[in-house]
Amino acid sequence: MADEKILQEEDESSIITLTDENGNDTEFEYLDCIEYGGKEYLVLIPNEEDADEIVILQIEPVDEENENYLAVEDEATLNAVYEIFKERFQDVLTFAE
């Protein structure tokens, strides 16, 4: 019973709710944080049963306790971060090309 509670807490802690500029909340599952080019990027997947695409967001620190998450516009950066993610999780996840 205690093990089930620990697993449930771990699952809940990997869920992040992000609010967009229109005030809409969306839940994502945290997959990884990757440093690339001197910046950090979050790798997330929508918290939906049939989700099959990841989201990569750049972390922008605001102060010691807060940070913003920005869409990555640069295609080369997105591809580089995605390749790092794929390499880290090649034994855990199956990737469609």
Rosetta silent file (secondary structure, phi, psi, omega in degrees, C-alpha in Angstrom):
SEQUENCE: MADEKILQEEDESSIITLTDENGNDTEFEYLDCIEYGGKEYLVLIPNEEDADEIVILQIEPVDEENENYLAVEDEATLNAVYEIFKERFQDVLTFAE
SCORE:     score description
SCORE:     0.000 S_00000001
   1 L     0.000  -43.844  179.981    0.000    0.000    0.000 S_00000001
   2 H   -64.548  -38.012  178.543    2.796    2.442    0.871 S_00000001
   3 H   -62.929  -38.900  178.250    4.570    1.651   -2.413 S_00000001
   4 H   -62.670  -40.321  179.867    1.399    2.482   -4.359 S_00000001
   5 H   -65.815  -41.397  178.811    1.171    5.874   -2.638 S_00000001
   6 H   -62.908  -44.983  178.802    4.816    6.657   -3.444 S_00000001
   7 H   -61.944  -40.986  179.321    4.283    5.736   -7.114 S_00000001
   8 H   -63.788  -42.691  179.146    1.146    7.881   -7.264 S_00000001
   9 H   -63.993  -39.600  177.904    3.017   10.852   -5.753 S_00000001
  10 H   -63.772  -42.555  178.669    5.846   10.408   -8.279 S_00000001
  11 H   -63.281  -43.885 -179.529    3.336   10.342  -11.144 S_00000001
  12 H   -65.296  -35.776 -177.024    1.561   13.448   -9.854 S_00000001
  13 H   -73.228  -16.832  179.105    4.812   15.342   -9.395 S_00000001
  14 L   -88.579    1.780  178.279    5.731   14.800  -13.047 S_00000001
  15 E   -96.087  127.657  179.895    2.593   16.672  -14.190 S_00000001
  16 E  -118.941  131.684  175.348    3.067   20.355  -14.948 S_00000001
  17 E  -102.839  120.728  178.928    0.178   22.735  -15.621 S_00000001
  18 E  -110.981  143.536  179.370    1.106   25.598  -17.918 S_00000001
  19 E  -111.486  125.513 -179.577   -1.042   28.660  -18.589 S_00000001
  20 L   -82.574  179.636 -176.023   -0.845   30.273  -22.013 S_00000001
  21 L   -65.180  -15.013  178.220   -1.137   33.986  -22.799 S_00000001
  22 L   -96.522    3.125  178.989   -4.940   33.602  -23.114 S_00000001
  23 L    85.690    8.800  179.486   -5.285   32.112  -19.619 S_00000001
  24 L   -85.164  129.223  178.152   -5.887   28.541  -20.836 S_00000001
  25 E   -91.513  138.202  175.251   -4.378   25.796  -18.644 S_00000001
  26 E  -135.426  134.402  178.531   -2.857   22.676  -20.216 S_00000001
  27 E   -92.126  137.138  177.101   -1.364   19.720  -18.352 S_00000001
  28 E  -129.825  152.137  171.304    1.905   18.201  -19.513 S_00000001
  29 E   -96.250  128.791  178.153    4.006   15.318  -18.291 S_00000001
  30 E   -71.847  128.695  177.645    7.616   16.289  -17.602 S_00000001
  31 E  -109.214  -43.782 -176.055   10.044   14.123  -19.561 S_00000001
  32 E  -166.838  163.139  170.881   13.433   15.837  -19.327 S_00000001
  33 E  -125.649  123.937 -173.466   15.387   19.046  -18.951 S_00000001
  34 E  -122.208  132.051  174.454   18.184   19.476  -21.481 S_00000001
  35 E   -94.026  131.050  179.549   20.957   22.045  -21.537 S_00000001
  36 E  -151.866  130.098  176.843   21.971   23.154  -25.014 S_00000001
  37 L    60.629   32.301  179.222   23.844   26.232  -26.190 S_00000001
  38 L    79.247    5.816  178.923   24.027   27.685  -22.689 S_00000001
  39 E  -125.264  161.839  178.061   20.238   27.525  -22.229 S_00000001
  40 E  -109.679  144.857 -178.572   17.886   24.990  -20.658 S_00000001
  41 E  -130.582  135.721  174.472   14.948   23.376  -22.400 S_00000001
  42 E   -89.555  138.476  172.845   11.992   21.449  -20.998 S_00000001
  43 E  -113.071  118.617 -174.876   10.821   18.374  -22.869 S_00000001
  44 E  -128.817  161.494  171.472    7.139   17.711  -22.187 S_00000001
  45 E  -132.987  137.951  178.081    4.308   15.625  -23.574 S_00000001
  46 E   -54.397  140.084 -178.360    0.631   16.601  -23.299 S_00000001
  47 L   -82.530   65.986  179.923   -1.032   14.723  -20.446 S_00000001
  48 L  -130.793  148.531 -175.464   -3.481   12.982  -22.762 S_00000001
  49 L   -59.479  -38.737 -175.949   -3.972    9.284  -23.349 S_00000001
  50 L  -103.602   19.014 -179.916   -3.283    9.437  -27.096 S_00000001
  51 L   -64.375  134.106 -179.611   -0.536   12.099  -27.072 S_00000001
  52 L  -135.875    8.601  177.499    2.222   11.272  -29.526 S_00000001
  53 L  -126.610  140.619  177.783    4.150   14.530  -29.953 S_00000001
  54 L   -92.489  164.534  177.092    6.498   16.183  -27.508 S_00000001
  55 E  -122.541  133.092  177.480    6.783   19.886  -26.741 S_00000001
  56 E  -116.463  123.377 -179.574   10.134   21.600  -26.259 S_00000001
  57 E  -125.376  140.069  176.299   10.153   24.919  -24.393 S_00000001
  58 E   -81.621  136.135  177.876   13.050   27.196  -23.500 S_00000001
  59 E   -88.375  126.411  176.650   13.346   28.037  -19.798 S_00000001
  60 E  -119.679  106.554  178.924   13.727   31.749  -19.103 S_00000001
  61 E   -63.091  136.796  176.950   14.487   32.533  -15.441 S_00000001
  62 L  -100.678  -48.967  175.022   12.515   35.493  -14.086 S_00000001
  63 L  -153.248 -165.229 -176.146   13.866   35.508  -10.533 S_00000001
  64 L   -64.229  -24.680 -175.194   15.046   32.966   -7.953 S_00000001
  65 L  -112.409  -15.241 -173.158   11.613   31.322   -7.690 S_00000001
  66 L  -124.379  153.025  175.827    9.938   31.881  -11.055 S_00000001
  67 E  -148.942  153.666  174.552   10.618   31.105  -14.678 S_00000001
  68 E  -104.539  155.978  177.883    8.868   31.521  -18.009 S_00000001
  69 E  -120.019  119.857 -173.243    8.654   28.861  -20.703 S_00000001
  70 E  -110.833  143.815  173.574    9.073   30.112  -24.248 S_00000001
  71 E   -64.332  142.403  179.525    8.290   28.517  -27.594 S_00000001
  72 L   -94.016  116.549 -177.281   11.465   27.693  -29.511 S_00000001
  73 L   -86.478  -29.914 -174.360   11.391   29.401  -32.909 S_00000001
  74 L   -78.635  115.713 -177.460   14.765   28.206  -34.213 S_00000001
  75 H   -61.521  -38.241 -179.526   14.360   24.921  -36.105 S_00000001
  76 H   -64.521  -39.747  177.912   18.046   23.992  -35.684 S_00000001
  77 H   -66.032  -45.744  177.742   17.785   24.375  -31.894 S_00000001
  78 H   -56.724  -47.039 -179.377   14.600   22.291  -31.784 S_00000001
  79 H   -63.435  -40.913 -179.160   16.246   19.545  -33.823 S_00000001
  80 H   -65.326  -45.193  179.514   19.406   19.571  -31.688 S_00000001
  81 H   -64.965  -40.889  178.807   17.476   19.360  -28.397 S_00000001
  82 H   -63.053  -40.434  178.604   15.247   16.623  -29.839 S_00000001
  83 H   -64.121  -40.469  176.671   18.292   14.597  -30.934 S_00000001
  84 H   -62.287  -45.295  179.020   19.775   14.843  -27.424 S_00000001
  85 H   -59.774  -46.840  179.718   16.436   13.726  -25.977 S_00000001
  86 H   -60.204  -41.188  179.839   16.206   10.784  -28.400 S_00000001
  87 H   -63.525  -42.977 -179.899   19.734    9.683  -27.527 S_00000001
  88 H   -64.910  -34.106 -171.961   19.002    9.783  -23.783 S_00000001
  89 L  -111.655   17.687 -177.256   15.764    7.824  -24.112 S_00000001
  90 L   -61.051  -27.374 -179.456   16.583    5.454  -26.974 S_00000001
  91 L   -91.080   -5.837 -174.823   16.331    2.432  -24.674 S_00000001
  92 L  -110.847  -39.590 -174.402   13.083    3.593  -23.046 S_00000001
  93 L  -117.973  156.291  174.243   10.933    5.099  -25.798 S_00000001
  94 L  -105.206  129.079 -176.646   10.171    4.273  -29.416 S_00000001
  95 L  -109.382  133.171  174.487   10.507    7.199  -31.801 S_00000001
  96 L   -87.279  135.575 -179.977    8.667    7.530  -35.122 S_00000001
  97 L   -94.478    0.000    0.000   10.764    9.047  -37.875 S_00000001
